[in-house]
CSV table of C-alpha atoms in Angstrom, one decimal:
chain,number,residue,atom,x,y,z
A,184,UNK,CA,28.9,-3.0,-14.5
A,185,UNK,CA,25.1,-1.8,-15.2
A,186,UNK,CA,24.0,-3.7,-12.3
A,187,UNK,CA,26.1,-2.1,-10.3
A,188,UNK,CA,25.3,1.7,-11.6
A,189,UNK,CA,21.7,0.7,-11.5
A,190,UNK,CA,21.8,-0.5,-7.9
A,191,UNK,CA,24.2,2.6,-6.9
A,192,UNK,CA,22.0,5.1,-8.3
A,193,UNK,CA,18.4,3.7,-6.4
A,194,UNK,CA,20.5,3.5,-3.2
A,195,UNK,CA,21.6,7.0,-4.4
A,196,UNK,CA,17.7,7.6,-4.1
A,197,UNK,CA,17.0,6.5,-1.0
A,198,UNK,CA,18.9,9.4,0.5
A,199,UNK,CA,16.8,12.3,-1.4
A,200,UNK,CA,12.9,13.1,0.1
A,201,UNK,CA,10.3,10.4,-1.2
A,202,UNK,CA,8.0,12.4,-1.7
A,203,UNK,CA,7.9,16.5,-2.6
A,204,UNK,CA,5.0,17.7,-1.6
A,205,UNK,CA,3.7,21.5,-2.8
A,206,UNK,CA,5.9,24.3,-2.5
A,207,UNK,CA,5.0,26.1,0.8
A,208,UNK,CA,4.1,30.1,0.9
A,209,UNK,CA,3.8,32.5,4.0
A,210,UNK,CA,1.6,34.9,2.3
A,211,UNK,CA,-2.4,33.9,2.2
A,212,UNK,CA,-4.8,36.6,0.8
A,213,UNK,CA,-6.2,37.9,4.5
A,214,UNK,CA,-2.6,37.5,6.1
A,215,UNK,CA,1.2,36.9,6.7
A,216,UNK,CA,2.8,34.2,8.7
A,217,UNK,CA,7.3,34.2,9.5
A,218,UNK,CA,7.5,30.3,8.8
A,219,UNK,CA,6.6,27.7,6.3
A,220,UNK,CA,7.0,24.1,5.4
A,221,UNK,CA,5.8,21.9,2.9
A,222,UNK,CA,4.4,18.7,4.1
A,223,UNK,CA,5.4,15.4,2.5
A,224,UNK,CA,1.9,13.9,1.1
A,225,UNK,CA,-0.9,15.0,-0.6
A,226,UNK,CA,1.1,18.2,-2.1
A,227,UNK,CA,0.1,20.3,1.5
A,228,UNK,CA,2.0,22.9,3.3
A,229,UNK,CA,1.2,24.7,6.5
A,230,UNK,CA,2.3,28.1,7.8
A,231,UNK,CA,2.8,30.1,10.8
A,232,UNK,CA,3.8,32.7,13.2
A,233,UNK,CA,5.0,31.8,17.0
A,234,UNK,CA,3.9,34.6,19.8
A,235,UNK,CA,6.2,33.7,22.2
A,236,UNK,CA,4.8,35.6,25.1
A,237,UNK,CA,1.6,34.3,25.3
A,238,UNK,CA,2.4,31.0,23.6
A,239,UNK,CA,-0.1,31.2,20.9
A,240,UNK,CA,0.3,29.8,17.3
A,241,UNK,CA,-1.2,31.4,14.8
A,242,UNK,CA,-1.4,29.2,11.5
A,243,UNK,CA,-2.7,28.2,8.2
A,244,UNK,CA,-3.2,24.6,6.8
A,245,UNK,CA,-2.9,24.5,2.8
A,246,UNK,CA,-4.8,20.9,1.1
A,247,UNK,CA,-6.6,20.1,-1.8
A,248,UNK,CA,-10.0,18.8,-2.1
A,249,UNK,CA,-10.0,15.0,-4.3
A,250,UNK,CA,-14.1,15.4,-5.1
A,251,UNK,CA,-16.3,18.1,-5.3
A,252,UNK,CA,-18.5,16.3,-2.1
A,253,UNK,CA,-15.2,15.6,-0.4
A,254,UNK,CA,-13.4,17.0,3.0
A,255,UNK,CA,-10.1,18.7,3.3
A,256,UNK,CA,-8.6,17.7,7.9
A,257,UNK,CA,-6.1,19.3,9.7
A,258,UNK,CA,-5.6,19.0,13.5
A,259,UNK,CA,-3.2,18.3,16.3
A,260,UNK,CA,-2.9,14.8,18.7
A,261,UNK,CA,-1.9,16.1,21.5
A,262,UNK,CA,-1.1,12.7,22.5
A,263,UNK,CA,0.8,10.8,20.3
A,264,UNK,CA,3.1,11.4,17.5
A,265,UNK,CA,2.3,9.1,15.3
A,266,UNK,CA,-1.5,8.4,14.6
A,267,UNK,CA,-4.7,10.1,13.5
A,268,UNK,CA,-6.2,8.4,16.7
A,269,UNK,CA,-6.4,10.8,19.4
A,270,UNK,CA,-6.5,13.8,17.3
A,271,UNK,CA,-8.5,17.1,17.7
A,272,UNK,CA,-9.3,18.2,14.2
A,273,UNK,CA,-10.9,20.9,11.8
A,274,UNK,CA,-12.5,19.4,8.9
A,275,UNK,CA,-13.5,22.1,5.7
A,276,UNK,CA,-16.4,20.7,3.3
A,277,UNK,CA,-19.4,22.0,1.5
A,278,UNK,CA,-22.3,22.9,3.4
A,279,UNK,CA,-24.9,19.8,2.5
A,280,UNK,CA,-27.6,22.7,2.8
A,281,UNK,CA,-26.5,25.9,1.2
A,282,UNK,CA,-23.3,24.2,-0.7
A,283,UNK,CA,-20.5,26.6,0.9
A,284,UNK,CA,-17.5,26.0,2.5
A,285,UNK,CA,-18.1,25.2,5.8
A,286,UNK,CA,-15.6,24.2,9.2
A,287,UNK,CA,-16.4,22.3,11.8
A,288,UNK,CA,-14.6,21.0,15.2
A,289,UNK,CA,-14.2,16.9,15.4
A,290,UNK,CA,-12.4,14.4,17.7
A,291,UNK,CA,-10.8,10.8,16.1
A,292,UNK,CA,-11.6,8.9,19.1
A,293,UNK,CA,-10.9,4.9,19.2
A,294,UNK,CA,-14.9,4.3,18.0
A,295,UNK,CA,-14.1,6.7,14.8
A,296,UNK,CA,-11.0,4.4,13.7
A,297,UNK,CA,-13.4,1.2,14.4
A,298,UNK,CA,-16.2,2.7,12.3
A,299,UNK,CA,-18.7,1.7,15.0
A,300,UNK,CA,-20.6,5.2,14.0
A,301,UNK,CA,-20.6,8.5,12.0
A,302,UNK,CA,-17.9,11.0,13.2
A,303,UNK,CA,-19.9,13.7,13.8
A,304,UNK,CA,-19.1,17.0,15.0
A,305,UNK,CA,-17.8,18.3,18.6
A,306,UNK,CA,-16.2,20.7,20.8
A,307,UNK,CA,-12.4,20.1,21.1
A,308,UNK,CA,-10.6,19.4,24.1
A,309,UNK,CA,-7.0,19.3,24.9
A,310,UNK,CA,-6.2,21.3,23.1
A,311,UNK,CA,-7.2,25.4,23.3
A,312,UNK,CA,-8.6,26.7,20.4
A,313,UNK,CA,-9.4,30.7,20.4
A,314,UNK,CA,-10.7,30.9,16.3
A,315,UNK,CA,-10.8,28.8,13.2
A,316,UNK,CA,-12.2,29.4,9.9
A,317,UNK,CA,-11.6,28.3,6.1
A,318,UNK,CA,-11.9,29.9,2.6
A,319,UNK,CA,-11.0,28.4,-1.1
A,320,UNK,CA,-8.2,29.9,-2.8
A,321,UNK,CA,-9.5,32.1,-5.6
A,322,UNK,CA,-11.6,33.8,-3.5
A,323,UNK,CA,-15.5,34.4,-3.5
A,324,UNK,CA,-15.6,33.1,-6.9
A,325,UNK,CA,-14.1,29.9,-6.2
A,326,UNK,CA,-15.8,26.4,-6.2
A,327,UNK,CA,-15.6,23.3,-4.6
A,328,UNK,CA,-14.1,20.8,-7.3
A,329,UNK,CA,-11.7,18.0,-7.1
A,330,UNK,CA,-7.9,19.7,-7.4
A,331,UNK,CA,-9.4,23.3,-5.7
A,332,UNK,CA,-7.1,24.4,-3.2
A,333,UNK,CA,-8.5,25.3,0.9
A,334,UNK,CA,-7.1,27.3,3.6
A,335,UNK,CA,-7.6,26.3,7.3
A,336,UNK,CA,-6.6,28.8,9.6
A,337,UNK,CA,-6.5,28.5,13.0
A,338,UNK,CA,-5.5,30.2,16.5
A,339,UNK,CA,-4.0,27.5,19.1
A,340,UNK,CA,-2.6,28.1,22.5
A,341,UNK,CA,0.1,26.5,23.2
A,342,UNK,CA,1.8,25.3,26.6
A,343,UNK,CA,4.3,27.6,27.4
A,344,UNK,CA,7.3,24.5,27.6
A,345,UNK,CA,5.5,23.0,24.6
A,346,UNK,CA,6.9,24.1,21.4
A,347,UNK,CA,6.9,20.9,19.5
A,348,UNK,CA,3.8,20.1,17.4
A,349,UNK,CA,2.3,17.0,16.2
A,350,UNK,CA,-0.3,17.5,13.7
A,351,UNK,CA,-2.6,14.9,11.1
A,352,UNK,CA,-3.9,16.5,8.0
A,353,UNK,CA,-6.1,14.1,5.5
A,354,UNK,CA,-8.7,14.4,2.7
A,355,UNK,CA,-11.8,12.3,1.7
A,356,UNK,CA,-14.1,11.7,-0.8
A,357,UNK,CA,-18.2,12.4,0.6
A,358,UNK,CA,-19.7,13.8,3.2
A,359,UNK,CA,-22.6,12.5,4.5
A,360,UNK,CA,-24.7,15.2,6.1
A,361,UNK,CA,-21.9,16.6,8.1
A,362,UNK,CA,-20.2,13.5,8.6
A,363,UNK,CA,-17.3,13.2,7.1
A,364,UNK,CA,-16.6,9.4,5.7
A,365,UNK,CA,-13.4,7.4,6.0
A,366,UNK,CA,-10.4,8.6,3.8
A,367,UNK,CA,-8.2,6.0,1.5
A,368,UNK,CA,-6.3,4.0,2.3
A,369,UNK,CA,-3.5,4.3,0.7
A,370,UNK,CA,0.0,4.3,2.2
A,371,UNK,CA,0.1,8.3,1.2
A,372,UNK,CA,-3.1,9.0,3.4
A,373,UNK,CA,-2.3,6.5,6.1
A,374,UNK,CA,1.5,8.4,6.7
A,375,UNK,CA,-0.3,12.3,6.6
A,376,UNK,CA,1.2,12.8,10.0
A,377,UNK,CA,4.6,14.9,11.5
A,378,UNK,CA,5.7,16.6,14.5
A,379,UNK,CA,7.3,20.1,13.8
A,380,UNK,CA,8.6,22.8,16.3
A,381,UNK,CA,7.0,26.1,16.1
A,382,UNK,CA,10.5,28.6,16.9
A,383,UNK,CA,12.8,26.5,14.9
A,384,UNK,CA,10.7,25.4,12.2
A,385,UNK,CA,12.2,22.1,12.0
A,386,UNK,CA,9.7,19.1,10.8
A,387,UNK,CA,10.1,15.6,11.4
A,388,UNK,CA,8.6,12.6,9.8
A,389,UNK,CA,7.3,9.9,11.9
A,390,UNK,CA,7.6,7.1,9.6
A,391,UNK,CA,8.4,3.7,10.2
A,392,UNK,CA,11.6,3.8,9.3
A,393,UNK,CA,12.5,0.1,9.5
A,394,UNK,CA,9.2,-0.4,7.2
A,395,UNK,CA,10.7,2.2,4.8
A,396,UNK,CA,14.3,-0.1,4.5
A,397,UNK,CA,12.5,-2.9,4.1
A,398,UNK,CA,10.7,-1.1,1.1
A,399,UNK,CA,13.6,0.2,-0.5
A,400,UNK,CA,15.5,-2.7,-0.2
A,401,UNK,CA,12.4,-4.9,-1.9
A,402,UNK,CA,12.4,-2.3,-4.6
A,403,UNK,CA,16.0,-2.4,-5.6
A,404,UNK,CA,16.3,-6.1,-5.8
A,405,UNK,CA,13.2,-6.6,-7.8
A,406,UNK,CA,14.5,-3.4,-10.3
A,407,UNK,CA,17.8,-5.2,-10.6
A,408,UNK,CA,16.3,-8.6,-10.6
A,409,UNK,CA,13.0,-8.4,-12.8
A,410,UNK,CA,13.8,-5.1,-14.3
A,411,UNK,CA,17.1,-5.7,-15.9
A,412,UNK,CA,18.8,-8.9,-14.9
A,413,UNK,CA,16.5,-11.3,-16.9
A,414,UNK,CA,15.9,-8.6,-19.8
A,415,UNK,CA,19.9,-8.5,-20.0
A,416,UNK,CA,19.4,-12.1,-19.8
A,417,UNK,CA,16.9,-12.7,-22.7
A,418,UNK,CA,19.2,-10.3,-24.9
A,419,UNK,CA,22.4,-12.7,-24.3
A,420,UNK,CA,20.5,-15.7,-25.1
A,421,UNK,CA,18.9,-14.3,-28.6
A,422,UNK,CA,22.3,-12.2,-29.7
A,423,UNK,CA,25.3,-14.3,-28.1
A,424,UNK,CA,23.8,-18.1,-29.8
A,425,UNK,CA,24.3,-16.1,-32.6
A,426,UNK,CA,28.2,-15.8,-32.9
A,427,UNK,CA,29.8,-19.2,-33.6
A,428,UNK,CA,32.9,-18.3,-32.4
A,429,UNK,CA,32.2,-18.8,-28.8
A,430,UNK,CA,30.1,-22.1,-28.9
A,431,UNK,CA,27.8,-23.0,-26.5
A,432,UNK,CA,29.5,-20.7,-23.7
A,433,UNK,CA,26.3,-18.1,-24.3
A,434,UNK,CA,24.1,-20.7,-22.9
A,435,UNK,CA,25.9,-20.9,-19.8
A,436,UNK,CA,26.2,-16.9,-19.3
A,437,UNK,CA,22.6,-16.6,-20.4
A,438,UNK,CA,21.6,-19.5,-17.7
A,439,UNK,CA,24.0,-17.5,-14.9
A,440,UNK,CA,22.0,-14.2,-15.8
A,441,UNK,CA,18.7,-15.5,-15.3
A,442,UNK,CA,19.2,-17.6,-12.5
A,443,UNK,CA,21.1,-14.6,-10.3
A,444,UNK,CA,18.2,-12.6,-11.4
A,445,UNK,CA,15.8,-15.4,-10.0
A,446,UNK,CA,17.5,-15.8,-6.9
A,447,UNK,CA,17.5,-12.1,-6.1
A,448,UNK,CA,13.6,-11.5,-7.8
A,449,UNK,CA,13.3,-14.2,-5.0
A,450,UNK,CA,14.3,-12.8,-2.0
A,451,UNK,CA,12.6,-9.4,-3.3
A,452,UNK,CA,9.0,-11.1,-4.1
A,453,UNK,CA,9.4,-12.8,0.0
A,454,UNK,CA,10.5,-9.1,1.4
A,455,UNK,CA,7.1,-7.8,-0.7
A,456,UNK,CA,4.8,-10.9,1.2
A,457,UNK,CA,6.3,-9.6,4.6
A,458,UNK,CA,5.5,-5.8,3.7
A,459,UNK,CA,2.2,-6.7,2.9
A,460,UNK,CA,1.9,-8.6,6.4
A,461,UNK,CA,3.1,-5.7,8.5
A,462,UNK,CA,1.0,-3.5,6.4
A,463,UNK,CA,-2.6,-4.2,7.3
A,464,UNK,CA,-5.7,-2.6,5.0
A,465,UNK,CA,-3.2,-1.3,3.1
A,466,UNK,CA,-3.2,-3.1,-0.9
A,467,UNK,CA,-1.7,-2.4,-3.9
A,468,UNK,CA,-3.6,-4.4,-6.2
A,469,UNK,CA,-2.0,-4.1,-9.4
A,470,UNK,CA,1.4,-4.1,-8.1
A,471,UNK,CA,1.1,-7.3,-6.4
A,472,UNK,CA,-0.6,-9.1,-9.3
A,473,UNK,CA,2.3,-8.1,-11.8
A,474,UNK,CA,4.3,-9.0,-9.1
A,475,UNK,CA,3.3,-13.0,-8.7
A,476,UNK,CA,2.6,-13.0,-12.2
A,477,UNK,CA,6.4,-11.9,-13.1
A,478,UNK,CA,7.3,-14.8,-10.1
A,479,UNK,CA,5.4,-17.3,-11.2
A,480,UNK,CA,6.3,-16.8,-15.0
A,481,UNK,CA,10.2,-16.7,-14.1
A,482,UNK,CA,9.4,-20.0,-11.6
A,483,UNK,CA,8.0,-22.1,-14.8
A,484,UNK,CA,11.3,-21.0,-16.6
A,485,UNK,CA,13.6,-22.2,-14.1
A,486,UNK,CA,11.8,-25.6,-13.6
A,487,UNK,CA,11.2,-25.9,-17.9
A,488,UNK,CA,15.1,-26.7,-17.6
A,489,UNK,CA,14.7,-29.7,-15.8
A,490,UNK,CA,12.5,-30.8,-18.8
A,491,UNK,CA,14.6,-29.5,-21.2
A,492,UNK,CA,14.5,-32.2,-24.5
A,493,UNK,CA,17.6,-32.7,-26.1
A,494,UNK,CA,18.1,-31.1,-29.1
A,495,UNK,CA,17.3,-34.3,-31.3
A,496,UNK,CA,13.8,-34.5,-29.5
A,497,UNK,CA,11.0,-33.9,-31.4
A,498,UNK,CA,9.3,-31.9,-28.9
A,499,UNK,CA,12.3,-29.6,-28.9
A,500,UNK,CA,10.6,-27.0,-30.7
A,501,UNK,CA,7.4,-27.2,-28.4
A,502,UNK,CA,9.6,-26.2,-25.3
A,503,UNK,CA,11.4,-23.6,-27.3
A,504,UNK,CA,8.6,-22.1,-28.1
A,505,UNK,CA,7.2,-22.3,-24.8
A,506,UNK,CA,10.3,-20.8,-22.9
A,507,UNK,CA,10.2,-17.8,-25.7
A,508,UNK,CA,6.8,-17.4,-24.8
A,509,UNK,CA,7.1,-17.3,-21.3
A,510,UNK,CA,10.3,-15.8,-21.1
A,511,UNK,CA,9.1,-13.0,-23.1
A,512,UNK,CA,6.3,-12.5,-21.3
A,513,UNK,CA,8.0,-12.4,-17.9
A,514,UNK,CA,10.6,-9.7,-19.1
A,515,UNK,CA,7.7,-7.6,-19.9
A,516,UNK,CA,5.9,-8.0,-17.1
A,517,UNK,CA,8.6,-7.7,-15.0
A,518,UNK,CA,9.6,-4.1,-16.2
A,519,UNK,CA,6.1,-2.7,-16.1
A,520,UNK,CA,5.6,-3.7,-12.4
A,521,UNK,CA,9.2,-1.9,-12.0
A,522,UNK,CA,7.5,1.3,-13.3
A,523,UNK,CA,4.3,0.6,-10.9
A,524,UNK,CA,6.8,0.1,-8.2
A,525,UNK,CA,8.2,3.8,-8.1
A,526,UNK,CA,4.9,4.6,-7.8
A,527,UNK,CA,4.0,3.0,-4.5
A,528,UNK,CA,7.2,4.7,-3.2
A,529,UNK,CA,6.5,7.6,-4.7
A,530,UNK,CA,9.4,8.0,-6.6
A,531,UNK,CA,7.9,8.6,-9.7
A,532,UNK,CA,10.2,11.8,-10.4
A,533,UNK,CA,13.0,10.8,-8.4
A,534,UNK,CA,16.8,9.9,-9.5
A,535,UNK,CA,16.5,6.5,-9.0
A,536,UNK,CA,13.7,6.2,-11.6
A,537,UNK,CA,15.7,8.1,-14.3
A,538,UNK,CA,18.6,5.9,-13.6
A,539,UNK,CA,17.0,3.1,-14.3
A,540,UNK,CA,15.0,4.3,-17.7
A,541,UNK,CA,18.8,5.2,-18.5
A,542,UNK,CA,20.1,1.6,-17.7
A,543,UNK,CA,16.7,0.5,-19.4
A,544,UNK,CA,16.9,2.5,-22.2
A,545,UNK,CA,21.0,1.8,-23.0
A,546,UNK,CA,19.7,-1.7,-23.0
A,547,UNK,CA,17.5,-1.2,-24.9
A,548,UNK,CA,19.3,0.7,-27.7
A,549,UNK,CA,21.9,-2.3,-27.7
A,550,UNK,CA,19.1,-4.5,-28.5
A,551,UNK,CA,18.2,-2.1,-31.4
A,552,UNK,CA,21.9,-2.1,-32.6
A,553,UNK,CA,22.6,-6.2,-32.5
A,554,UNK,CA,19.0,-6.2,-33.9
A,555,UNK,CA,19.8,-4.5,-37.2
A,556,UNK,CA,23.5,-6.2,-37.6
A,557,UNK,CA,21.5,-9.9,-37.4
A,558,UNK,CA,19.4,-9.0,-39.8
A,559,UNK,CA,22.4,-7.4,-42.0
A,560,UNK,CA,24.0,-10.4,-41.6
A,561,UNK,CA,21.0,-12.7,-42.7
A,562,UNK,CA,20.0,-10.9,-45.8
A,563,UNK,CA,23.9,-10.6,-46.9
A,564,UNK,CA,23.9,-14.4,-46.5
A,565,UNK,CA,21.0,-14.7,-48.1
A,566,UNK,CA,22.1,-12.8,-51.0
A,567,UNK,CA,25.3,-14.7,-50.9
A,568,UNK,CA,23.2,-18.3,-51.1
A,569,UNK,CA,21.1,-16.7,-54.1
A,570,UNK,CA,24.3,-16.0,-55.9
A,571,UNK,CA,25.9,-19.0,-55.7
A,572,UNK,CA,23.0,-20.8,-56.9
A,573,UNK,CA,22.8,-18.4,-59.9
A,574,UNK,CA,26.4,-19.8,-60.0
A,575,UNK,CA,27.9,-16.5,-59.4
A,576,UNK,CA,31.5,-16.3,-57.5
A,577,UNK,CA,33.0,-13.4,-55.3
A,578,UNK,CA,35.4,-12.5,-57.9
A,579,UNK,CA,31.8,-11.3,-60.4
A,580,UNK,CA,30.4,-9.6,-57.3
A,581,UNK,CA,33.2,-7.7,-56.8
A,582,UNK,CA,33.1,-6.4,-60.5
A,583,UNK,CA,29.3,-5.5,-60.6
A,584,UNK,CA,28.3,-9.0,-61.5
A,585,UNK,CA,29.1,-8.5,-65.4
A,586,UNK,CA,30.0,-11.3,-67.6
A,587,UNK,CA,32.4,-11.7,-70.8
């Protein structure tokens, strides 16, 4: 029943934004604008006003600088929808010279993307561009720092049947000279693209969407799987041996746990190998070490029972030690690199996150509660062996231990 709460609640997730980005505003300190959005990475929002009649877009980019020698881009593609490639863009970033903000005209042709050169500075084409300029929110007494906040405004002309935008927006680290250097490369700076349409104000996200499935679906068998079937699995094999009553039955629903959690960790960690394929330069590093650490620690646990000694062996106690050791260690694992994984989807505040600290934690807390009752149990029988030994019986417990 947890499973299936757990699992409801990330599908539950998959249906709210992945990301939400800064809260948009229409007001700037020099001017107003009728429409706003908030744009899903990097916390940026853009806003505007439409003239109609003479098709011309007025409109202000909001990012955030990430160093205080870094570069805040917006721009449009004219081209294509869905890639930085192509794009005519305005680029904010201290002046190497005088140190203020400065904005400068660039195009993100095929040789920029191949880093066969410096991307240095030119007139845009395509796209009709009547002013542009930049300022730090805070005003004259802001500075350049990592977290301060920019403003690119700009005044497009637009074709008159041509009310659909699609714009790139991206932040980097140094300038060198006034060259702006690559950005990261993380999957939040690689997807800083969207088309939106300037009368309705509707935005859409061109993301892979079939990528994005395939994501979700690796993340919510490897929650179920690593994060909570083999933990749920570890607790039925220390707490369940425990009660006499049902024999050796809790072997066989502690080896049905971790096996379905196997299986499923399975297909997840092969879905995780074919998103890494597809997904070129882009590499989580410590999410896919904890992840073929957490495989290849619950792969030696499966195989260990094929060599599992009988119970009149003495090297039983080797391989129990050993399978608590690993077992241990693969639960653990396992549920840290659940935690990382919310992060590379950027759910880190979403539903589906909470659910699962709630699944998480209710396991938890039954771990707690079974925890203290052994250990009730085990010093009552201890005290229970010492008095019989001091030849005591039930009947002088029960009267305070006092003899005639």
């Amino acid at each position: 029943m947890a499973t299936l709460t757990l699992t409801f609640l990330l599908l539950l997730a998959t249906k709210l934004p992945a990301t939400l980005a800064g809260h948009c505003t229409t007001t700037t300190a020099t001017k107003t604008f009728e429409k706003c959005i908030s744009l899903p990475t990097q916390q940026a929002s853009i806003a505007w006003t439409y003239h109609p009649h003479n098709a011309t877009l007025d409109l202000c980019f909001f990012g955030t600088f990430i160093s205080p020698s870094g570069w805040v881009g917006w721009g449009i593609n004219p081209d294509s929808p869905a890639q930085m490639t192509g794009s005519r863009v305005l680029i904010a970033f201290p002046d190497p010279n005088s140190g203020q903000l400065i904005l400068l005209p660039y195009v993100l042709d095929s040789a920029v993307k191949l880093q066969k050169g410096p991307l240095l500075s030119r007139p845009l084409d395509l796209i009709r561009l009547s002013s542009s300029s930049a300022s730090l929110y805070g005003g004259n007494m802001a500075t350049i720092r990592n977290g301060a906040s920019v403003q690119i405004y700009a005044s497009v002309k637009l074709s008159s049947n041509n009310t659909k935008i699609h714009h790139v927006w991206n932040r980097g680290l140094y300038v060198q000279g006034y060259s702006p250097t690559i950005h990261p490369t993380t999957s939040i700076d690689l997807s800083s693209f969207s088309t939106f349409d300037v009368t309705s104000g509707f935005a859409t996200v061109n993301r892979n969407n079939g990528n994005r499935a395939l994501k979700v679906t690796h993340g919510i068998l490897n929650a179920v799987a690593w994060g909570f079937l083999l933990p749920a699995g570890a607790v039925t094999a220390r707490y369940l041996r425990q009660m006499q009553s049902i024999g050796p039955t809790w072997f066989y629903i502690h080896a049905a746990i971790q096996l379905t959690g196997f299986l499923l960790g399975t297909i997840g960690f092969s879905l995780g190998i074919v998103l890494g394929r597809n997904s070129p330069g882009v590499t989580y590093g410590l999410h896919r070490s904890l992840g073929i650490a957490t495989f290849t620690a619950a792969a030696l646990q499966t195989l260990a029972l094929l060599f599992r000694p009988k119970t009149t062996n003495k090297f039983r106690r080797y391989w129990k030690s050993y399978h608590h050791f690993v077992g241990y260690a693969c639960v653990v694992i396992g549920v840290v690199n659940v935690f990382q994984g919310f992060e590379v989807l950027r759910e880190g505040r979403s539903y589906a996150k909470l659910g699962y600290c709630l699944c998480l934690s209710t396991l938890v807390g039954v771990c707690v509660a079974m925890e203290v009752n052994s250990w009730v149990v085990f010093c009552r029988k201890a005290k229970e062996e010492k008095m019989k030994r001091d030849g005591l019986t039930g009947d002088d417990r029960c009267s305070g231990g006092v003899h005639s």
